[in-house]
PDB file of C-alpha atoms and ligand atoms in Angstrom:
ATOM      1  CA  MET A 187      -0.158   0.256   0.285  1.00 85.00           C
ATOM      2  CA  SER A 188       1.087   3.369  -0.531  1.00 95.00           C
ATOM      3  CA  LEU A 189       0.387   7.232   0.472  1.00 98.00           C
ATOM      4  CA  ARG A 190       0.730   9.995  -2.777  1.00 98.00           C
ATOM      5  CA  ILE A 191       1.194  13.636  -1.060  1.00 98.00           C
ATOM      6  CA  ARG A 192       0.945  16.850  -2.797  1.00 98.00           C
ATOM      7  CA  VAL A 193       1.551  20.213  -0.924  1.00 98.00           C
ATOM      8  CA  LEU A 194      -0.876  22.804  -2.427  1.00 98.00           C
ATOM      9  CA  GLY A 195       0.503  25.584  -0.233  1.00 98.00           C
ATOM     10  CA  SER A 196       3.089  26.512   1.611  1.00 98.00           C
ATOM     11  CA  GLY A 197       4.210  29.627   4.048  1.00 97.00           C
ATOM     12  CA  SER A 198       2.625  32.382   5.684  1.00 95.00           C
ATOM     13  CA  ASP A 199       0.356  32.948   2.636  1.00 96.00           C
ATOM     14  CA  GLY A 200      -1.429  29.813   3.109  1.00 98.00           C
ATOM     15  CA  ASN A 201      -0.925  26.140   3.944  1.00 98.00           C
ATOM     16  CA  ALA A 202      -2.947  22.943   2.655  1.00 98.00           C
ATOM     17  CA  THR A 203      -1.527  19.375   2.195  1.00 98.00           C
ATOM     18  CA  LEU A 204      -3.313  16.835   0.327  1.00 98.00           C
ATOM     19  CA  VAL A 205      -3.185  13.166   1.080  1.00 98.00           C
ATOM     20  CA  GLU A 206      -4.196  10.173  -0.332  1.00 98.00           C
ATOM     21  CA  GLY A 207      -4.712   6.538   0.853  1.00 97.00           C
ATOM     22  CA  GLY A 208      -6.126   3.576   2.167  1.00 96.00           C
ATOM     23  CA  GLY A 209      -9.165   4.300   0.047  1.00 97.00           C
ATOM     24  CA  ALA A 210      -9.784   8.112   1.376  1.00 98.00           C
ATOM     25  CA  ARG A 211      -8.394  12.128   0.740  1.00 98.00           C
ATOM     26  CA  VAL A 212      -7.944  14.291   3.313  1.00 98.00           C
ATOM     27  CA  LEU A 213      -6.756  17.939   3.318  1.00 98.00           C
ATOM     28  CA  LEU A 214      -4.794  18.800   6.343  1.00 98.00           C
ATOM     29  CA  ASP A 215      -4.922  22.837   6.558  1.00 98.00           C
ATOM     30  CA  ALA A 216      -7.134  24.997   4.381  1.00 98.00           C
ATOM     31  CA  GLY A 217      -4.979  28.115   5.090  1.00 98.00           C
ATOM     32  CA  LEU A 218      -5.594  29.428   1.337  1.00 98.00           C
ATOM     33  CA  GLY A 219      -9.022  31.232   0.378  1.00 96.00           C
ATOM     34  CA  PRO A 220     -11.583  28.767  -1.161  1.00 96.00           C
ATOM     35  CA  ARG A 221     -11.240  29.726  -4.500  1.00 96.00           C
ATOM     36  CA  GLN A 222      -7.644  29.166  -4.654  1.00 97.00           C
ATOM     37  CA  LEU A 223      -8.353  25.950  -3.072  1.00 98.00           C
ATOM     38  CA  VAL A 224     -10.511  24.705  -5.641  1.00 98.00           C
ATOM     39  CA  GLU A 225      -7.903  25.605  -8.189  1.00 98.00           C
ATOM     40  CA  ARG A 226      -4.961  23.959  -6.776  1.00 98.00           C
ATOM     41  CA  LEU A 227      -6.955  20.635  -6.024  1.00 98.00           C
ATOM     42  CA  GLU A 228      -7.840  20.808  -9.598  1.00 97.00           C
ATOM     43  CA  SER A 229      -4.466  21.458 -11.074  1.00 96.00           C
ATOM     44  CA  ALA A 230      -3.744  18.363  -8.951  1.00 97.00           C
ATOM     45  CA  GLY A 231      -6.792  16.383 -10.839  1.00 97.00           C
ATOM     46  CA  VAL A 232      -8.526  15.855  -7.781  1.00 98.00           C
ATOM     47  CA  ASP A 233     -12.873  17.293  -7.646  1.00 97.00           C
ATOM     48  CA  PRO A 234     -13.368  18.962  -4.375  1.00 97.00           C
ATOM     49  CA  THR A 235     -16.444  16.544  -3.686  1.00 97.00           C
ATOM     50  CA  ALA A 236     -13.709  13.766  -3.277  1.00 97.00           C
ATOM     51  CA  LEU A 237     -11.902  14.986  -0.090  1.00 98.00           C
ATOM     52  CA  ASP A 238     -13.275  13.102   2.933  1.00 98.00           C
ATOM     53  CA  ALA A 239     -12.351  15.818   5.204  1.00 97.00           C
ATOM     54  CA  VAL A 240     -10.669  19.256   5.736  1.00 97.00           C
ATOM     55  CA  LEU A 241      -8.477  18.898   9.353  1.00 97.00           C
ATOM     56  CA  VAL A 242      -7.570  22.178  10.580  1.00 97.00           C
ATOM     57  CA  SER A 243      -4.251  21.984  12.517  1.00 98.00           C
ATOM     58  CA  HIS A 244      -4.622  25.451  14.642  1.00 98.00           C
ATOM     59  CA  GLU A 245      -6.503  28.646  14.313  1.00 97.00           C
ATOM     60  CA  HIS A 246      -4.451  30.819  12.555  1.00 98.00           C
ATOM     61  CA  GLY A 247      -5.313  32.102   9.088  1.00 97.00           C
ATOM     62  CA  ASP A 248      -2.337  30.833   6.940  1.00 98.00           C
ATOM     63  CA  HIS A 249      -4.369  27.034   8.271  1.00 98.00           C
ATOM     64  CA  SER A 250      -7.715  27.492   8.331  1.00 97.00           C
ATOM     65  CA  ARG A 251      -8.745  30.819   6.497  1.00 96.00           C
ATOM     66  CA  GLY A 252     -10.665  28.655   3.556  1.00 97.00           C
ATOM     67  CA  ALA A 253     -11.732  25.759   5.832  1.00 97.00           C
ATOM     68  CA  ALA A 254     -15.550  27.000   6.411  1.00 95.00           C
ATOM     69  CA  ALA A 255     -16.565  28.441   3.060  1.00 96.00           C
ATOM     70  CA  PHE A 256     -14.780  25.218   1.199  1.00 97.00           C
ATOM     71  CA  SER A 257     -16.653  22.813   3.782  1.00 96.00           C
ATOM     72  CA  ALA A 258     -19.803  24.581   3.577  1.00 94.00           C
ATOM     73  CA  LYS A 259     -20.033  24.490  -0.431  1.00 96.00           C
ATOM     74  CA  TRP A 260     -18.496  21.506  -1.387  1.00 96.00           C
ATOM     75  CA  GLY A 261     -20.071  19.051   1.850  1.00 96.00           C
ATOM     76  CA  VAL A 262     -17.013  18.325   3.208  1.00 97.00           C
ATOM     77  CA  PRO A 263     -16.803  17.676   6.981  1.00 96.00           C
ATOM     78  CA  VAL A 264     -13.923  19.880   8.877  1.00 96.00           C
ATOM     79  CA  GLY A 265     -12.195  18.629  11.803  1.00 95.00           C
ATOM     80  CA  GLY A 266     -10.029  20.128  14.206  1.00 95.00           C
ATOM     81  CA  THR A 267      -9.541  20.187  18.141  1.00 95.00           C
ATOM     82  CA  ALA A 268     -12.146  22.254  20.484  1.00 93.00           C
ATOM     83  CA  GLY A 269      -9.673  24.880  20.855  1.00 95.00           C
ATOM     84  CA  THR A 270      -9.291  25.227  17.182  1.00 95.00           C
ATOM     85  CA  PHE A 271     -13.149  25.228  16.708  1.00 93.00           C
ATOM     86  CA  ALA A 272     -13.840  27.943  19.174  1.00 92.00           C
ATOM     87  CA  ALA A 273     -10.582  29.860  18.385  1.00 94.00           C
ATOM     88  CA  ALA A 274     -11.638  30.087  14.555  1.00 91.00           C
ATOM     89  CA  ALA A 275     -15.058  30.781  15.470  1.00 88.00           C
ATOM     90  CA  LEU A 276     -15.618  28.082  12.652  1.00 87.00           C
ATOM     91  CA  PRO A 277     -19.965  28.523  11.998  1.00 87.00           C
ATOM     92  CA  ARG A 278     -20.309  24.908  13.107  1.00 84.00           C
ATOM     93  CA  GLU A 279     -24.497  25.626  12.309  1.00 86.00           C
ATOM     94  CA  LYS A 280     -23.173  26.069   8.526  1.00 86.00           C
ATOM     95  CA  LEU A 281     -20.746  23.345   8.526  1.00 89.00           C
ATOM     96  CA  PRO A 282     -21.930  20.033   7.163  1.00 87.00           C
ATOM     97  CA  ALA A 283     -20.106  17.592   9.730  1.00 86.00           C
ATOM     98  CA  LEU A 284     -17.856  18.030  12.062  1.00 87.00           C
ATOM     99  CA  VAL A 285     -14.831  16.030  12.765  1.00 90.00           C
ATOM    100  CA  ALA A 286     -13.615  16.179  16.725  1.00 90.00           C
ATOM    101  CA  LEU A 287      -9.813  15.658  16.449  1.00 92.00           C
ATOM    102  CA  GLU A 288      -8.348  15.910  20.385  1.00 89.00           C
ATOM    103  CA  PRO A 289      -4.694  15.219  20.916  1.00 90.00           C
ATOM    104  CA  GLY A 290      -3.759  11.712  20.767  1.00 90.00           C
ATOM    105  CA  GLN A 291      -6.867  10.549  19.262  1.00 90.00           C
ATOM    106  CA  VAL A 292      -7.334   8.675  15.691  1.00 96.00           C
ATOM    107  CA  ARG A 293     -10.097   9.551  13.355  1.00 96.00           C
ATOM    108  CA  SER A 294     -10.646   7.233  10.374  1.00 96.00           C
ATOM    109  CA  PHE A 295     -12.017   7.545   6.853  1.00 96.00           C
ATOM    110  CA  ALA A 296     -11.888   4.785   5.030  1.00 96.00           C
ATOM    111  CA  ARG A 297      -8.528   2.621   5.546  1.00 97.00           C
ATOM    112  CA  LEU A 298      -6.982   6.449   6.173  1.00 98.00           C
ATOM    113  CA  ALA A 299      -6.552   6.732   9.831  1.00 98.00           C
ATOM    114  CA  VAL A 300      -5.140  10.308  11.280  1.00 98.00           C
ATOM    115  CA  ARG A 301      -4.097  10.789  14.744  1.00 97.00           C
ATOM    116  CA  ALA A 302      -3.354  14.475  16.222  1.00 97.00           C
ATOM    117  CA  VAL A 303      -0.337  15.286  18.175  1.00 97.00           C
ATOM    118  CA  PRO A 304      -0.314  17.789  20.431  1.00 97.00           C
ATOM    119  CA  VAL A 305       2.089  20.375  19.278  1.00 97.00           C
ATOM    120  CA  PRO A 306       4.056  23.703  21.078  1.00 97.00           C
ATOM    121  CA  HIS A 307       2.450  26.558  19.410  1.00 98.00           C
ATOM    122  CA  ASP A 308       0.581  30.012  20.747  1.00 97.00           C
ATOM    123  CA  ALA A 309      -2.798  29.041  19.245  1.00 97.00           C
ATOM    124  CA  ALA A 310      -5.452  27.034  21.318  1.00 96.00           C
ATOM    125  CA  ARG A 311      -4.478  23.494  21.722  1.00 95.00           C
ATOM    126  CA  PRO A 312      -2.961  23.022  17.900  1.00 97.00           C
ATOM    127  CA  VAL A 313      -1.572  19.600  16.821  1.00 97.00           C
ATOM    128  CA  ALA A 314       0.619  17.833  14.138  1.00 98.00           C
ATOM    129  CA  PHE A 315      -0.623  15.003  12.095  1.00 98.00           C
ATOM    130  CA  VAL A 316       0.001  11.565  11.250  1.00 98.00           C
ATOM    131  CA  VAL A 317      -1.434   9.847   9.106  1.00 98.00           C
ATOM    132  CA  THR A 318      -1.470   5.837   7.867  1.00 98.00           C
ATOM    133  CA  ASP A 319      -3.105   3.521   5.461  1.00 97.00           C
ATOM    134  CA  GLY A 320      -2.102   0.700   7.949  1.00 95.00           C
ATOM    135  CA  ASP A 321       1.299   0.410   6.063  1.00 95.00           C
ATOM    136  CA  VAL A 322       2.951   3.588   5.401  1.00 97.00           C
ATOM    137  CA  SER A 323       2.981   6.278   7.651  1.00 98.00           C
ATOM    138  CA  PHE A 324       3.033  10.874   6.706  1.00 98.00           C
ATOM    139  CA  GLY A 325       3.775  12.877   9.668  1.00 98.00           C
ATOM    140  CA  HIS A 326       2.786  16.757   9.005  1.00 98.00           C
ATOM    141  CA  ALA A 327       4.090  19.216  11.720  1.00 98.00           C
ATOM    142  CA  THR A 328       3.871  22.973  10.903  1.00 97.00           C
ATOM    143  CA  ASP A 329       3.904  25.935  13.105  1.00 98.00           C
ATOM    144  CA  LEU A 330       5.908  24.662  16.720  1.00 98.00           C
ATOM    145  CA  GLY A 331       8.154  26.432  18.599  1.00 97.00           C
ATOM    146  CA  HIS A 332      10.113  23.404  19.336  1.00 96.00           C
ATOM    147  CA  LEU A 333      10.523  19.773  18.788  1.00 97.00           C
ATOM    148  CA  SER A 334       8.538  18.115  21.908  1.00 96.00           C
ATOM    149  CA  ARG A 335       9.535  14.530  22.845  1.00 95.00           C
ATOM    150  CA  GLY A 336       5.808  13.068  21.652  1.00 96.00           C
ATOM    151  CA  LEU A 337       6.291  14.996  18.431  1.00 97.00           C
ATOM    152  CA  VAL A 338       9.670  13.441  17.871  1.00 97.00           C
ATOM    153  CA  GLU A 339       8.260   9.874  18.985  1.00 97.00           C
ATOM    154  CA  ALA A 340       5.402  10.315  16.805  1.00 97.00           C
ATOM    155  CA  LEU A 341       7.268  11.417  13.720  1.00 98.00           C
ATOM    156  CA  ARG A 342       9.979   8.613  14.350  1.00 97.00           C
ATOM    157  CA  GLY A 343       7.627   5.743  12.982  1.00 95.00           C
ATOM    158  CA  CYS A 344       6.832   7.745   9.477  1.00 98.00           C
ATOM    159  CA  ASP A 345       8.591   6.722   6.338  1.00 98.00           C
ATOM    160  CA  ALA A 346       7.814  10.775   4.881  1.00 98.00           C
ATOM    161  CA  ILE A 347       7.777  13.727   7.334  1.00 98.00           C
ATOM    162  CA  LEU A 348       6.727  17.065   6.441  1.00 98.00           C
ATOM    163  CA  VAL A 349       8.181  19.439   8.848  1.00 98.00           C
ATOM    164  CA  GLU A 350       8.115  23.498   9.246  1.00 98.00           C
ATOM    165  CA  SER A 351      11.590  25.027   8.867  1.00 98.00           C
ATOM    166  CA  ASN A 352      10.767  28.408   8.991  1.00 98.00           C
ATOM    167  CA  TYR A 353      13.741  30.908   9.645  1.00 98.00           C
ATOM    168  CA  ASP A 354      17.352  30.892   9.738  1.00 98.00           C
ATOM    169  CA  PRO A 355      18.169  32.572  12.879  1.00 96.00           C
ATOM    170  CA  ALA A 356      20.773  35.179  11.689  1.00 96.00           C
ATOM    171  CA  MET A 357      18.567  36.445   9.184  1.00 97.00           C
ATOM    172  CA  LEU A 358      15.554  36.224  11.580  1.00 96.00           C
ATOM    173  CA  ARG A 359      17.837  38.111  14.299  1.00 95.00           C
ATOM    174  CA  ASP A 360      19.341  40.990  11.578  1.00 95.00           C
ATOM    175  CA  GLY A 361      15.684  41.096   9.854  1.00 94.00           C
ATOM    176  CA  PRO A 362      13.121  43.519   9.898  1.00 93.00           C
ATOM    177  CA  TYR A 363      10.592  42.067  11.956  1.00 94.00           C
ATOM    178  CA  PRO A 364       9.930  44.304  15.673  1.00 95.00           C
ATOM    179  CA  TRP A 365      11.448  43.036  18.680  1.00 95.00           C
ATOM    180  CA  SER A 366       8.360  41.727  19.878  1.00 95.00           C
ATOM    181  CA  LEU A 367       7.976  39.147  17.308  1.00 95.00           C
ATOM    182  CA  LYS A 368      11.127  38.203  16.950  1.00 95.00           C
ATOM    183  CA  GLU A 369      10.942  36.711  20.181  1.00 95.00           C
ATOM    184  CA  ARG A 370       7.260  34.920  19.724  1.00 94.00           C
ATOM    185  CA  ILE A 371       9.025  33.246  16.650  1.00 95.00           C
ATOM    186  CA  LEU A 372      12.094  32.135  18.121  1.00 95.00           C
ATOM    187  CA  GLY A 373      10.425  31.212  21.591  1.00 95.00           C
ATOM    188  CA  PRO A 374       9.000  27.706  22.890  1.00 96.00           C
ATOM    189  CA  PHE A 375       6.005  28.216  21.339  1.00 97.00           C
ATOM    190  CA  GLY A 376       6.671  30.129  17.903  1.00 97.00           C
ATOM    191  CA  HIS A 377       8.470  28.494  15.019  1.00 98.00           C
ATOM    192  CA  LEU A 378      11.155  25.946  14.078  1.00 98.00           C
ATOM    193  CA  SER A 379      14.312  27.251  12.503  1.00 98.00           C
ATOM    194  CA  ASN A 380      16.029  25.485  10.003  1.00 98.00           C
ATOM    195  CA  ASP A 381      18.934  24.402  12.653  1.00 98.00           C
ATOM    196  CA  ASP A 382      15.946  22.700  14.802  1.00 98.00           C
ATOM    197  CA  VAL A 383      15.166  20.937  11.543  1.00 98.00           C
ATOM    198  CA  ALA A 384      18.837  19.981  11.278  1.00 98.00           C
ATOM    199  CA  ARG A 385      18.555  18.882  14.836  1.00 98.00           C
ATOM    200  CA  LEU A 386      15.744  16.371  14.352  1.00 98.00           C
ATOM    201  CA  LEU A 387      17.044  15.031  11.084  1.00 98.00           C
ATOM    202  CA  GLU A 388      20.627  14.092  12.172  1.00 97.00           C
ATOM    203  CA  LYS A 389      19.474  12.746  15.798  1.00 95.00           C
ATOM    204  CA  GLY A 390      15.394  11.914  15.481  1.00 94.00           C
ATOM    205  CA  LEU A 391      14.514  10.609  11.768  1.00 96.00           C
ATOM    206  CA  GLY A 392      13.648   7.058  11.675  1.00 95.00           C
ATOM    207  CA  GLU A 393      15.017   4.523   9.979  1.00 95.00           C
ATOM    208  CA  SER A 394      12.116   3.659   7.849  1.00 95.00           C
ATOM    209  CA  CYS A 395      12.019   7.598   6.888  1.00 97.00           C
ATOM    210  CA  ARG A 396      12.909   8.156   2.953  1.00 97.00           C
ATOM    211  CA  HIS A 397      10.844  11.473   2.354  1.00 98.00           C
ATOM    212  CA  VAL A 398      11.157  14.907   3.948  1.00 98.00           C
ATOM    213  CA  VAL A 399       9.505  17.882   3.077  1.00 98.00           C
ATOM    214  CA  LEU A 400      10.869  21.264   4.870  1.00 98.00           C
ATOM    215  CA  ALA A 401       7.408  23.561   4.846  1.00 98.00           C
ATOM    216  CA  HIS A 402       6.170  27.367   5.965  1.00 98.00           C
ATOM    217  CA  LEU A 403       9.542  28.816   5.068  1.00 98.00           C
ATOM    218  CA  SER A 404       9.717  32.529   6.350  1.00 97.00           C
ATOM    219  CA  ARG A 405       9.974  34.940   3.228  1.00 95.00           C
ATOM    220  CA  LYS A 406      11.855  37.302   5.356  1.00 95.00           C
ATOM    221  CA  ASN A 407      13.661  35.369   7.374  1.00 97.00           C
ATOM    222  CA  ASN A 408      14.496  32.688   5.521  1.00 97.00           C
ATOM    223  CA  HIS A 409      16.101  31.347   1.617  1.00 97.00           C
ATOM    224  CA  ALA A 410      15.660  28.000   0.275  1.00 98.00           C
ATOM    225  CA  GLU A 411      19.252  27.321  -0.254  1.00 98.00           C
ATOM    226  CA  LEU A 412      20.023  28.120   3.644  1.00 98.00           C
ATOM    227  CA  ALA A 413      17.181  25.423   4.285  1.00 98.00           C
ATOM    228  CA  ARG A 414      18.357  22.929   2.023  1.00 98.00           C
ATOM    229  CA  MET A 415      21.588  23.411   2.937  1.00 98.00           C
ATOM    230  CA  ALA A 416      21.197  23.227   6.381  1.00 98.00           C
ATOM    231  CA  ALA A 417      18.816  19.823   5.903  1.00 98.00           C
ATOM    232  CA  GLU A 418      21.255  17.881   3.425  1.00 98.00           C
ATOM    233  CA  GLU A 419      24.263  18.781   5.950  1.00 98.00           C
ATOM    234  CA  ALA A 420      22.269  17.158   8.609  1.00 98.00           C
ATOM    235  CA  LEU A 421      21.003  14.217   6.657  1.00 98.00           C
ATOM    236  CA  ALA A 422      24.851  13.932   5.601  1.00 97.00           C
ATOM    237  CA  ARG A 423      26.276  13.748   9.168  1.00 97.00           C
ATOM    238  CA  ALA A 424      23.244  11.428   9.927  1.00 97.00           C
ATOM    239  CA  GLY A 425      24.891   8.845   6.653  1.00 96.00           C
ATOM    240  CA  ARG A 426      21.253   9.145   5.386  1.00 96.00           C
ATOM    241  CA  LYS A 427      21.896   8.747   1.621  1.00 92.00           C
ATOM    242  CA  GLY A 428      18.306   7.146   0.618  1.00 93.00           C
ATOM    243  CA  VAL A 429      16.549  10.359   1.632  1.00 97.00           C
ATOM    244  CA  GLN A 430      14.681  12.461  -0.631  1.00 97.00           C
ATOM    245  CA  LEU A 431      14.957  15.967   0.383  1.00 98.00           C
ATOM    246  CA  THR A 432      11.882  18.417  -1.455  1.00 98.00           C
ATOM    247  CA  LEU A 433      11.311  21.987  -0.371  1.00 98.00           C
ATOM    248  CA  ALA A 434       7.602  23.090  -0.716  1.00 98.00           C
ATOM    249  CA  GLY A 435       7.286  26.673  -2.356  1.00 96.00           C
ATOM    250  CA  VAL A 436       4.441  29.286  -2.045  1.00 96.00           C
ATOM    251  CA  TYR A 437       2.597  26.648  -4.727  1.00 96.00           C
ATOM    252  CA  GLY A 438       3.359  23.676  -2.702  1.00 97.00           C
ATOM    253  CA  THR A 439       5.025  20.485  -4.508  1.00 98.00           C
ATOM    254  CA  ASP A 440       4.581  17.642  -7.183  1.00 97.00           C
ATOM    255  CA  TRP A 441       3.014  14.512  -5.730  1.00 98.00           C
ATOM    256  CA  ILE A 442       5.051  12.759  -3.744  1.00 98.00           C
ATOM    257  CA  GLU A 443       4.742   8.978  -3.518  1.00 97.00           C
ATOM    258  CA  VAL A 444       5.352   7.206  -0.135  1.00 97.00           C
ATOM    259  CA  ARG A 445       5.489   3.248  -0.578  1.00 93.00           C
ATOM    260  CA  ARG A 446       7.954   1.343   1.735  1.00 83.00           C
ATOM    261  CA  ASP A 447      10.673  -0.380  -0.205  1.00 71.00           C
ATOM    262  CA  VAL A 448      10.648  -4.074   0.663  1.00 58.00           C
ATOM    263  CA  PRO A 449      13.391  -5.066   2.665  1.00 56.00           C
ATOM    264  CA  PRO A 450      16.365  -6.371   1.199  1.00 49.00           C
ATOM    265  CA  THR A 451      16.480  -9.657   2.855  1.00 50.00           C
ATOM    266  CA  ALA A 452      12.983 -10.817   1.804  1.00 46.00           C
ATOM    267  CA  GLY A 453      14.473 -11.428  -1.742  1.00 45.00           C
ATOM    268  CA  ALA A 454      17.427 -13.369  -0.073  1.00 43.00           C
ATOM    269  CA  ASP A 455      15.439 -15.257   1.951  1.00 44.00           C
ATOM    270  CA  ARG A 456      13.019 -16.743  -0.843  1.00 43.00           C
ATOM    271  CA  GLN A 457      16.149 -17.592  -2.473  1.00 42.00           C
ATOM    272  CA  LEU A 458      17.442 -19.599   0.490  1.00 43.00           C
ATOM    273  CA  ARG A 459      14.423 -21.044   0.580  1.00 45.00           C
ATOM    274  CA  LEU A 460      15.195 -22.395  -3.140  1.00 42.00           C
ATOM    275  CA  PHE A 461      17.927 -24.406  -2.031  1.00 39.00           C
TER     276      PHE A 461
HETATM  277 ZN1  LIG B 193       1.368  29.271  10.209  1.00 51.30          ZN
HETATM  278 ZN1  LIG B 194       0.303  29.103  13.442  1.00 51.30          ZN
END
């Protein structure tokens, strides 16, 4: 079995990631306007009515902006924590269905299971997602101030991860943001830096992980080359040659296919049994 992932938008202009597998399709975050979401879904060859759910990680506009209008127009259920529903002021009565998703809980759509994992961010009960078809897993973590132990554990079992690589620390320090905002981003409930991601890739990446997507890069406080270099160097230090690295731009990514490699010993075993 396999998962297909496609980032439809990434960064402060709007985040959304499409995940297909196990007979279902879910959109993780809906931070683009409803019309833009439809355009990007259609350019991915996906009909908006074919989605099983839109799951919102937290209430910030770049993750939730289009959720209510998209859901109401296309009849797609919206999911999130009670904190997200309250803080985003999602109009429950206008939505076709709600999917309550509390940290630690799993919700299933056909054979696709989605687990919410709490993350440290300045929002009301924000979560990361781990999506699995029972065989292959994908972890989706943007907007978090530091890598909590629970999240690292959850990502360790994933075959693919999307993680924010929001800022280069020197660019943020020397950049144009007011100090209060810099403090917020740098703080334990802000965002992850390229260095944070490098530490995760060097020390915390699970053995089965073959795909890493860097997402939510700041336009003012990061450069794609800096994020890529930090991640590549970390993977090299960890001796992880087989990991495919993808940077999600403002318009997202192409499809990424995630399937588990056949363990090299399987063929050898069969050969042995022949003799
Ligand atoms: Zn964000
Ligand atoms: Zn946020």
